[in-house]
């Protein structure tokens, strides 16, 4: 029987994927567990006011990084997937992307910093506190600028072990600094520094990992730059809109809601970190392999079907588990958040839909399938206008309902576009 199993045509492939999943999964469990511990530590050590400011600052950091990306990492993944076996050509693609990212970063800082300053002051931060928070964001922002681009190289080569090892070191460093610094100085800018400094250390090692399979001596190339900018032009309007719609719950609560509601949505959002484990594994293993698949409509459709079924099963389990153990989960966050049972379930539902939407988005982008931004943004604006008219966005439950509506609309549009591109390939073959 053992010989029959070993001789089966899917045995080697199953064994290979089993090894990848075990390495990636075990490392990510450590990374996410340590990250979760760091997040809970910050929630418990910071006051509600300070944690509200921390939530705002972290949200704006994510926005700044999305603006600085603007489709560059998508371009590198798509172009790099075609030349991933050529070290010199992959080096050219990477260096060109890094140069573009630095230019985009300056614009991102100029746009996002004044908005962050306004929101911090509007939510009760003094000018001194505001300046310290903005300054503390810079280390994490600078390190993260190149992270997503450098990671493309080991992902394409499935050089997962050193990448995971580096992420574990960063996560452990973040937890250690949080224990040492935030415990003594429970203020927002110290918590941000504790998260940012290990990221710089990890970024230095990530460069060494990336340049094992990409030539660091290569210069930028105008032809490659034009190819990357093609992705940027298609994706930048969508990225800008996503910066608004994707974080609309935070923006609405920071303007119309209370400080307590802002802190609460940040706190219960930490319990959705379990999805980060699956998102990272998906991004490391599934997306690069999907990018390298041949233009076979049947094969592509089968992969999308498997992803959809997997997401549905995972979501049903997550929602049921959260509903059943909501009191126990909220007790982890502390007494300030103990009565948010219903809001926690809404948050997890929104997280499930966002996770599915992110999976489809990643698969589409890996193959350069970018939905027309004019169509996408127009539909989403209509959805937002109608939803805001029907939902009370000044309450925590209201913005969570809004998040579900927005995420669902985005997921459906992306899924429809995925099928459109696959059937377009099928018709071309016919």
Tab-separated table of C-alpha atoms in Angstrom:
chain	number	residue	atom	x	y	z
A	1	UNK	CA	0.000	0.000	0.000
A	2	UNK	CA	2.890	2.337	0.827
A	3	UNK	CA	4.433	1.644	-2.580
A	4	UNK	CA	1.111	2.379	-4.279
A	5	UNK	CA	0.843	5.682	-2.423
A	6	UNK	CA	4.411	6.654	-3.343
A	7	UNK	CA	3.870	5.756	-6.987
A	8	UNK	CA	0.693	7.847	-7.242
A	9	UNK	CA	1.034	10.710	-9.721
A	10	UNK	CA	0.104	13.323	-7.080
A	11	UNK	CA	2.391	11.926	-4.336
A	12	UNK	CA	5.469	14.086	-5.018
A	13	UNK	CA	3.392	17.221	-5.484
A	14	UNK	CA	1.414	16.580	-2.295
A	15	UNK	CA	4.619	15.915	-0.341
A	16	UNK	CA	6.199	19.105	-1.675
A	17	UNK	CA	3.184	21.224	-0.725
A	18	UNK	CA	2.993	19.508	2.662
A	19	UNK	CA	6.575	20.535	3.407
A	20	UNK	CA	5.944	24.114	2.284
A	21	UNK	CA	2.772	24.399	4.344
A	22	UNK	CA	4.395	22.909	7.441
A	23	UNK	CA	7.374	25.279	7.259
A	24	UNK	CA	5.298	28.330	6.397
A	25	UNK	CA	2.454	27.468	8.759
A	26	UNK	CA	4.598	26.701	11.802
A	27	UNK	CA	6.646	29.868	11.396
A	28	UNK	CA	3.560	31.977	10.813
A	29	UNK	CA	1.861	30.558	13.897
A	30	UNK	CA	4.851	31.771	15.916
A	31	UNK	CA	4.896	35.144	14.152
A	32	UNK	CA	1.172	35.752	14.531
A	33	UNK	CA	1.130	34.501	18.142
A	34	UNK	CA	3.967	36.852	19.071
A	35	UNK	CA	2.306	39.687	17.122
A	36	UNK	CA	-0.986	38.999	18.864
A	37	UNK	CA	0.760	39.051	22.257
A	38	UNK	CA	2.367	42.396	21.379
A	39	UNK	CA	-1.002	43.806	20.326
A	40	UNK	CA	-2.783	42.647	23.479
A	41	UNK	CA	0.056	44.007	25.617
A	42	UNK	CA	-0.342	47.437	24.023
A	43	UNK	CA	-4.144	47.358	24.449
A	44	UNK	CA	-3.797	46.560	28.153
A	45	UNK	CA	-0.975	48.999	28.887
A	46	UNK	CA	-2.282	52.037	26.993
A	47	UNK	CA	-5.220	54.052	28.266
A	48	UNK	CA	-8.332	54.279	26.081
A	49	UNK	CA	-7.302	57.767	24.925
A	50	UNK	CA	-3.752	56.680	24.063
A	51	UNK	CA	-4.962	53.547	22.282
A	52	UNK	CA	-7.343	55.624	20.181
A	53	UNK	CA	-4.350	57.708	19.035
A	54	UNK	CA	-2.351	54.519	18.448
A	55	UNK	CA	-5.168	53.148	16.257
A	56	UNK	CA	-5.234	56.365	14.228
A	57	UNK	CA	-1.463	56.375	13.747
A	58	UNK	CA	-1.310	52.726	12.662
A	59	UNK	CA	-4.213	53.232	10.263
A	60	UNK	CA	-2.454	56.193	8.681
A	61	UNK	CA	0.777	54.190	8.429
A	62	UNK	CA	-1.094	51.592	6.386
A	63	UNK	CA	-2.534	54.344	4.195
A	64	UNK	CA	0.913	55.886	3.636
A	65	UNK	CA	2.336	52.524	2.609
A	66	UNK	CA	-0.530	51.863	0.173
A	67	UNK	CA	-0.023	55.278	-1.442
A	68	UNK	CA	3.737	54.719	-1.666
A	69	UNK	CA	3.099	51.351	-3.315
A	70	UNK	CA	0.544	52.481	-5.879
A	71	UNK	CA	0.748	49.205	-7.811
A	72	UNK	CA	4.558	48.941	-7.882
A	73	UNK	CA	4.726	45.622	-6.003
A	74	UNK	CA	2.031	44.218	-8.307
A	75	UNK	CA	4.103	45.222	-11.311
A	76	UNK	CA	7.226	43.609	-9.888
A	77	UNK	CA	5.392	40.364	-9.103
A	78	UNK	CA	3.813	40.175	-12.552
A	79	UNK	CA	6.966	41.161	-14.490
A	80	UNK	CA	9.283	39.241	-12.170
A	81	UNK	CA	7.240	36.046	-12.623
A	82	UNK	CA	8.300	36.060	-16.292
A	83	UNK	CA	12.050	36.401	-15.591
A	84	UNK	CA	12.339	34.893	-12.098
A	85	UNK	CA	14.912	32.310	-13.205
A	86	UNK	CA	17.269	35.004	-14.575
A	87	UNK	CA	19.159	36.629	-11.677
A	88	UNK	CA	20.269	39.673	-13.693
A	89	UNK	CA	16.870	40.434	-15.207
A	90	UNK	CA	15.150	39.969	-11.838
A	91	UNK	CA	17.713	42.373	-10.345
A	92	UNK	CA	16.813	44.975	-12.960
A	93	UNK	CA	13.094	44.625	-12.179
A	94	UNK	CA	13.720	44.926	-8.415
A	95	UNK	CA	16.050	47.942	-8.632
A	96	UNK	CA	13.649	49.762	-10.942
A	97	UNK	CA	10.772	49.135	-8.563
A	98	UNK	CA	12.772	50.321	-5.535
A	99	UNK	CA	13.656	53.584	-7.281
A	100	UNK	CA	10.009	54.242	-8.141
A	101	UNK	CA	8.948	53.365	-4.579
A	102	UNK	CA	11.309	56.005	-3.102
A	103	UNK	CA	9.761	58.717	-5.284
A	104	UNK	CA	6.236	57.651	-4.397
A	105	UNK	CA	7.169	57.664	-0.701
A	106	UNK	CA	7.907	61.392	-0.717
A	107	UNK	CA	4.497	62.168	-2.196
A	108	UNK	CA	2.840	59.820	0.279
A	109	UNK	CA	4.442	61.589	3.243
A	110	UNK	CA	3.442	65.021	1.958
A	111	UNK	CA	-0.188	63.948	1.493
A	112	UNK	CA	-0.749	61.792	4.583
A	113	UNK	CA	1.132	63.698	7.300
A	114	UNK	CA	-1.153	66.783	7.408
A	115	UNK	CA	-4.234	64.525	7.549
A	116	UNK	CA	-2.757	62.531	10.431
A	117	UNK	CA	-1.869	65.721	12.303
A	118	UNK	CA	-5.433	67.018	11.937
A	119	UNK	CA	-7.028	63.762	13.108
A	120	UNK	CA	-4.711	63.438	16.111
A	121	UNK	CA	-5.379	66.994	17.267
A	122	UNK	CA	-9.110	66.558	16.578
A	123	UNK	CA	-9.102	63.523	18.904
A	124	UNK	CA	-7.456	65.299	21.819
A	125	UNK	CA	-3.704	64.975	21.214
A	126	UNK	CA	-1.526	67.938	22.154
A	127	UNK	CA	0.812	69.424	19.556
A	128	UNK	CA	3.859	67.931	21.312
A	129	UNK	CA	2.235	64.475	21.384
A	130	UNK	CA	1.234	64.819	17.742
A	131	UNK	CA	4.774	65.667	16.613
A	132	UNK	CA	6.224	62.782	18.632
A	133	UNK	CA	3.735	60.331	17.077
A	134	UNK	CA	4.506	61.520	13.532
A	135	UNK	CA	8.254	61.228	14.192
A	136	UNK	CA	7.836	57.741	15.677
A	137	UNK	CA	6.068	56.520	12.509
A	138	UNK	CA	9.041	57.330	10.276
A	139	UNK	CA	11.256	54.284	11.162
A	140	UNK	CA	8.461	51.810	10.429
A	141	UNK	CA	7.480	53.679	7.253
A	142	UNK	CA	11.042	53.747	5.859
A	143	UNK	CA	11.624	50.057	6.579
A	144	UNK	CA	8.273	48.967	5.167
A	145	UNK	CA	8.848	50.910	1.936
A	146	UNK	CA	11.044	48.201	0.477
A	147	UNK	CA	9.738	45.190	2.452
A	148	UNK	CA	6.924	44.246	0.083
A	149	UNK	CA	9.205	44.630	-2.963
A	150	UNK	CA	12.146	42.670	-1.564
A	151	UNK	CA	9.824	39.838	-0.495
A	152	UNK	CA	8.777	39.261	-4.118
A	153	UNK	CA	12.141	37.628	-4.925
A	154	UNK	CA	12.120	34.871	-2.263
A	155	UNK	CA	8.400	34.331	-2.861
A	156	UNK	CA	8.946	33.717	-6.583
A	157	UNK	CA	11.785	31.307	-5.788
A	158	UNK	CA	9.784	29.800	-2.905
A	159	UNK	CA	12.808	30.514	-0.693
A	160	UNK	CA	10.486	30.543	2.295
A	161	UNK	CA	12.648	29.400	5.231
A	162	UNK	CA	15.018	32.414	5.502
A	163	UNK	CA	12.116	34.789	4.889
A	164	UNK	CA	10.131	33.222	7.722
A	165	UNK	CA	13.152	33.193	10.027
A	166	UNK	CA	13.627	36.910	9.475
A	167	UNK	CA	9.959	37.590	10.232
A	168	UNK	CA	10.170	35.577	13.472
A	169	UNK	CA	13.171	37.643	14.616
A	170	UNK	CA	11.321	40.891	13.869
A	171	UNK	CA	8.214	39.712	15.735
A	172	UNK	CA	10.256	38.651	18.775
A	173	UNK	CA	12.121	41.960	18.770
A	174	UNK	CA	8.822	43.852	18.648
A	175	UNK	CA	7.471	41.911	21.638
A	176	UNK	CA	10.678	42.408	23.620
A	177	UNK	CA	10.732	46.174	23.045
A	178	UNK	CA	7.032	46.435	23.906
A	179	UNK	CA	7.657	44.651	27.202
A	180	UNK	CA	10.671	46.804	28.032
A	181	UNK	CA	9.514	50.213	26.797
A	182	UNK	CA	5.705	50.367	26.794
A	183	UNK	CA	5.523	48.870	30.283
A	184	UNK	CA	7.680	51.756	31.580
A	185	UNK	CA	6.307	54.467	29.263
A	186	UNK	CA	2.686	53.639	28.272
A	187	UNK	CA	2.284	56.299	25.581
A	188	UNK	CA	1.520	56.054	21.873
A	189	UNK	CA	4.798	57.216	20.343
A	190	UNK	CA	6.835	54.756	22.458
A	191	UNK	CA	4.594	51.888	21.300
A	192	UNK	CA	5.092	52.984	17.674
A	193	UNK	CA	8.884	53.098	18.102
A	194	UNK	CA	8.863	49.652	19.705
A	195	UNK	CA	7.109	48.332	16.590
A	196	UNK	CA	9.226	50.273	14.084
A	197	UNK	CA	12.802	49.661	15.253
A	198	UNK	CA	12.742	45.833	14.819
A	199	UNK	CA	11.309	46.359	11.350
A	200	UNK	CA	14.430	48.295	10.340
A	201	UNK	CA	16.642	45.464	11.592
A	202	UNK	CA	14.545	42.933	9.671
A	203	UNK	CA	14.685	45.030	6.509
A	204	UNK	CA	18.504	44.897	6.486
A	205	UNK	CA	18.435	41.087	6.584
A	206	UNK	CA	15.612	40.946	4.023
A	207	UNK	CA	17.867	42.688	1.497
A	208	UNK	CA	20.475	39.936	1.901
A	209	UNK	CA	17.804	37.277	1.357
A	210	UNK	CA	16.410	38.983	-1.759
A	211	UNK	CA	19.798	39.532	-3.376
A	212	UNK	CA	20.634	35.829	-3.179
A	213	UNK	CA	18.434	35.418	-6.251
A	214	UNK	CA	18.552	38.926	-7.726
A	215	UNK	CA	21.632	40.805	-8.911
A	216	UNK	CA	22.091	43.907	-6.711
A	217	UNK	CA	24.575	45.479	-9.167
A	218	UNK	CA	21.941	45.982	-11.854
A	219	UNK	CA	20.729	49.464	-12.768
A	220	UNK	CA	17.224	50.695	-13.439
A	221	UNK	CA	15.802	50.154	-16.903
A	222	UNK	CA	13.467	52.549	-18.728
A	223	UNK	CA	11.575	49.755	-20.461
A	224	UNK	CA	10.920	47.989	-17.152
A	225	UNK	CA	9.974	51.319	-15.577
A	226	UNK	CA	7.348	51.859	-18.276
A	227	UNK	CA	5.960	48.362	-17.684
A	228	UNK	CA	5.710	48.976	-13.931
A	229	UNK	CA	4.155	52.405	-14.485
A	230	UNK	CA	1.501	50.725	-16.641
A	231	UNK	CA	0.387	48.837	-13.532
A	232	UNK	CA	0.663	52.013	-11.454
A	233	UNK	CA	-1.569	53.982	-13.825
A	234	UNK	CA	-4.200	51.260	-13.728
A	235	UNK	CA	-4.016	50.703	-9.975
A	236	UNK	CA	-3.248	54.122	-8.467
A	237	UNK	CA	-6.822	55.489	-8.697
A	238	UNK	CA	-8.099	52.262	-7.134
A	239	UNK	CA	-5.391	52.429	-4.453
A	240	UNK	CA	-6.302	56.004	-3.541
A	241	UNK	CA	-9.947	55.062	-3.324
A	242	UNK	CA	-9.115	51.961	-1.274
A	243	UNK	CA	-7.171	54.153	1.167
A	244	UNK	CA	-10.474	55.893	1.824
A	245	UNK	CA	-12.978	53.032	1.595
A	246	UNK	CA	-10.769	50.364	3.182
A	247	UNK	CA	-10.262	52.394	6.357
A	248	UNK	CA	-13.564	54.237	6.284
A	249	UNK	CA	-14.608	52.803	9.654
A	250	UNK	CA	-11.618	54.436	11.347
A	251	UNK	CA	-12.028	57.756	9.512
A	252	UNK	CA	-15.742	58.025	10.306
A	253	UNK	CA	-15.295	57.197	13.989
A	254	UNK	CA	-12.343	59.585	14.305
A	255	UNK	CA	-14.487	62.446	12.938
A	256	UNK	CA	-18.068	61.661	14.015
A	257	UNK	CA	-17.683	59.065	16.770
A	258	UNK	CA	-16.198	59.079	20.249
A	259	UNK	CA	-12.667	58.332	21.421
A	260	UNK	CA	-13.970	55.202	23.180
A	261	UNK	CA	-15.512	53.906	19.928
A	262	UNK	CA	-12.258	54.550	18.079
A	263	UNK	CA	-10.270	52.632	20.703
A	264	UNK	CA	-12.867	49.831	20.710
A	265	UNK	CA	-12.729	49.234	16.966
A	266	UNK	CA	-8.947	49.093	17.160
A	267	UNK	CA	-9.072	46.654	20.077
A	268	UNK	CA	-11.582	44.174	18.636
A	269	UNK	CA	-9.750	44.420	15.324
A	270	UNK	CA	-6.762	42.780	17.027
A	271	UNK	CA	-8.823	39.622	17.442
A	272	UNK	CA	-9.074	39.427	13.645
A	273	UNK	CA	-5.295	38.969	13.486
A	274	UNK	CA	-5.829	35.233	13.022
A	275	UNK	CA	-6.625	36.025	9.387
A	276	UNK	CA	-3.115	37.465	9.012
A	277	UNK	CA	-1.768	33.924	9.386
A	278	UNK	CA	-3.790	32.698	6.408
A	279	UNK	CA	-3.210	35.891	4.398
A	280	UNK	CA	0.576	35.594	4.713
A	281	UNK	CA	0.585	31.877	3.874
A	282	UNK	CA	-1.683	32.599	0.906
A	283	UNK	CA	0.565	35.433	-0.285
A	284	UNK	CA	3.735	33.358	0.062
A	285	UNK	CA	2.596	30.067	-1.434
A	286	UNK	CA	-0.549	30.470	-3.532
A	287	UNK	CA	-0.137	33.875	-5.188
A	288	UNK	CA	3.372	33.330	-6.682
A	289	UNK	CA	2.358	29.920	-8.044
A	290	UNK	CA	-0.855	31.338	-9.502
A	291	UNK	CA	1.214	34.056	-11.195
A	292	UNK	CA	3.360	31.414	-12.920
A	293	UNK	CA	0.445	29.272	-14.214
A	294	UNK	CA	-0.033	28.899	-17.957
A	295	UNK	CA	-2.879	30.650	-19.782
A	296	UNK	CA	-5.185	27.667	-19.266
A	297	UNK	CA	-8.748	28.770	-18.460
A	298	UNK	CA	-9.735	25.391	-16.987
A	299	UNK	CA	-6.728	25.298	-14.670
A	300	UNK	CA	-7.180	28.912	-13.571
A	301	UNK	CA	-10.894	28.405	-12.926
A	302	UNK	CA	-10.174	25.308	-10.822
A	303	UNK	CA	-7.686	27.250	-8.672
A	304	UNK	CA	-10.200	30.061	-8.097
A	305	UNK	CA	-12.848	27.498	-7.128
A	306	UNK	CA	-10.527	25.884	-4.566
A	307	UNK	CA	-9.644	29.274	-3.082
A	308	UNK	CA	-13.320	30.273	-2.809
A	309	UNK	CA	-14.346	27.021	-1.106
A	310	UNK	CA	-11.420	27.269	1.302
A	311	UNK	CA	-12.316	30.843	2.245
A	312	UNK	CA	-15.983	29.945	2.826
A	313	UNK	CA	-15.112	27.022	5.116
A	314	UNK	CA	-12.600	29.113	7.069
A	315	UNK	CA	-15.063	31.991	7.433
A	316	UNK	CA	-17.906	29.791	8.717
A	317	UNK	CA	-15.605	28.309	11.332
A	318	UNK	CA	-14.244	31.725	12.417
A	319	UNK	CA	-17.697	33.308	12.776
A	320	UNK	CA	-19.135	30.335	14.690
A	321	UNK	CA	-16.129	30.159	17.001
A	322	UNK	CA	-16.261	33.900	17.727
A	323	UNK	CA	-19.983	33.859	18.442
A	324	UNK	CA	-19.664	30.915	20.841
A	325	UNK	CA	-16.576	32.198	22.705
A	326	UNK	CA	-17.137	35.969	22.452
A	327	UNK	CA	-17.024	36.552	26.234
A	328	UNK	CA	-13.779	34.614	26.609
A	329	UNK	CA	-12.191	36.418	23.656
A	330	UNK	CA	-13.176	39.861	24.955
A	331	UNK	CA	-11.771	39.055	28.388
A	332	UNK	CA	-8.340	38.973	26.726
A	333	UNK	CA	-8.689	42.656	25.786
A	334	UNK	CA	-9.496	43.828	29.321
A	335	UNK	CA	-12.457	45.287	31.192
A	336	UNK	CA	-12.794	48.378	28.966
A	337	UNK	CA	-13.992	46.205	26.072
A	338	UNK	CA	-15.964	43.436	27.832
A	339	UNK	CA	-19.441	44.398	26.504
A	340	UNK	CA	-18.633	44.312	22.781
A	341	UNK	CA	-19.939	40.780	22.035
A	342	UNK	CA	-22.181	41.743	19.116
A	343	UNK	CA	-19.643	44.210	17.712
A	344	UNK	CA	-16.926	41.535	17.856
A	345	UNK	CA	-18.999	39.145	15.727
A	346	UNK	CA	-19.672	41.943	13.209
A	347	UNK	CA	-15.948	42.686	13.115
A	348	UNK	CA	-15.097	39.043	12.388
A	349	UNK	CA	-17.748	38.852	9.626
A	350	UNK	CA	-16.191	41.926	8.029
A	351	UNK	CA	-12.735	40.393	8.484
A	352	UNK	CA	-13.818	37.185	6.724
A	353	UNK	CA	-15.167	39.080	3.736
A	354	UNK	CA	-12.079	41.319	3.608
A	355	UNK	CA	-9.846	38.225	3.720
A	356	UNK	CA	-11.669	36.678	0.746
A	357	UNK	CA	-11.559	39.957	-1.134
A	358	UNK	CA	-7.811	40.212	-0.444
A	359	UNK	CA	-7.216	36.686	-1.748
A	360	UNK	CA	-8.996	37.347	-5.051
A	361	UNK	CA	-7.322	40.765	-5.311
A	362	UNK	CA	-3.889	39.178	-4.844
A	363	UNK	CA	-4.510	36.478	-7.442
A	364	UNK	CA	-5.760	38.993	-10.004
A	365	UNK	CA	-2.854	41.356	-9.462
A	366	UNK	CA	-0.279	38.571	-9.720
A	367	UNK	CA	-1.352	38.032	-13.335
A	368	UNK	CA	-1.785	41.711	-14.147
A	369	UNK	CA	-5.595	41.478	-14.172
A	370	UNK	CA	-6.509	44.978	-13.043
A	371	UNK	CA	-10.124	46.058	-13.110
A	372	UNK	CA	-10.928	49.347	-14.854
A	373	UNK	CA	-10.584	51.912	-12.025
A	374	UNK	CA	-13.293	54.165	-13.473
A	375	UNK	CA	-15.881	51.361	-13.319
A	376	UNK	CA	-14.704	50.110	-9.923
A	377	UNK	CA	-14.614	53.518	-8.237
A	378	UNK	CA	-17.926	54.646	-9.751
A	379	UNK	CA	-19.757	51.574	-8.434
A	380	UNK	CA	-18.125	51.846	-4.997
A	381	UNK	CA	-19.009	55.534	-4.661
A	382	UNK	CA	-22.655	54.704	-5.342
A	383	UNK	CA	-22.496	51.884	-2.771
A	384	UNK	CA	-20.934	54.199	-0.178
A	385	UNK	CA	-23.453	56.990	-0.727
A	386	UNK	CA	-26.429	54.640	-0.423
A	387	UNK	CA	-24.951	52.818	2.595
A	388	UNK	CA	-24.123	56.016	4.509
A	389	UNK	CA	-27.696	57.223	3.990
A	390	UNK	CA	-29.124	54.013	5.453
A	391	UNK	CA	-26.629	53.324	8.270
A	392	UNK	CA	-25.853	55.394	11.391
A	393	UNK	CA	-22.097	55.817	10.996
A	394	UNK	CA	-21.646	57.649	14.310
A	395	UNK	CA	-21.921	54.361	16.243
A	396	UNK	CA	-19.476	51.462	16.471
A	397	UNK	CA	-21.982	48.868	15.216
A	398	UNK	CA	-22.997	51.221	12.400
A	399	UNK	CA	-19.489	51.559	10.967
A	400	UNK	CA	-19.000	47.791	11.268
A	401	UNK	CA	-22.159	47.243	9.188
A	402	UNK	CA	-20.793	49.743	6.684
A	403	UNK	CA	-17.505	47.849	6.551
A	404	UNK	CA	-19.384	44.614	5.739
A	405	UNK	CA	-21.332	46.303	2.928
A	406	UNK	CA	-18.204	47.876	1.407
A	407	UNK	CA	-16.088	44.699	1.651
A	408	UNK	CA	-18.887	42.565	0.172
A	409	UNK	CA	-19.294	44.921	-2.783
A	410	UNK	CA	-15.553	44.908	-3.455
A	411	UNK	CA	-15.342	41.113	-3.220
A	412	UNK	CA	-18.234	40.568	-5.635
A	413	UNK	CA	-16.800	42.976	-8.195
A	414	UNK	CA	-13.339	41.391	-8.047
A	415	UNK	CA	-14.780	37.879	-8.319
A	416	UNK	CA	-16.884	38.867	-11.329
A	417	UNK	CA	-13.816	40.421	-12.982
A	418	UNK	CA	-11.790	37.261	-12.295
A	419	UNK	CA	-14.350	35.104	-14.114
A	420	UNK	CA	-14.476	37.668	-16.921
A	421	UNK	CA	-10.694	37.415	-17.485
A	422	UNK	CA	-10.679	33.609	-17.298
A	423	UNK	CA	-13.519	33.221	-19.808
A	424	UNK	CA	-11.792	35.780	-22.033
A	425	UNK	CA	-8.775	33.441	-22.148
A	426	UNK	CA	-11.077	30.516	-22.951
A	427	UNK	CA	-12.705	32.404	-25.848
A	428	UNK	CA	-9.296	33.369	-27.251
A	429	UNK	CA	-8.231	29.714	-27.308
A	430	UNK	CA	-11.474	28.717	-29.037
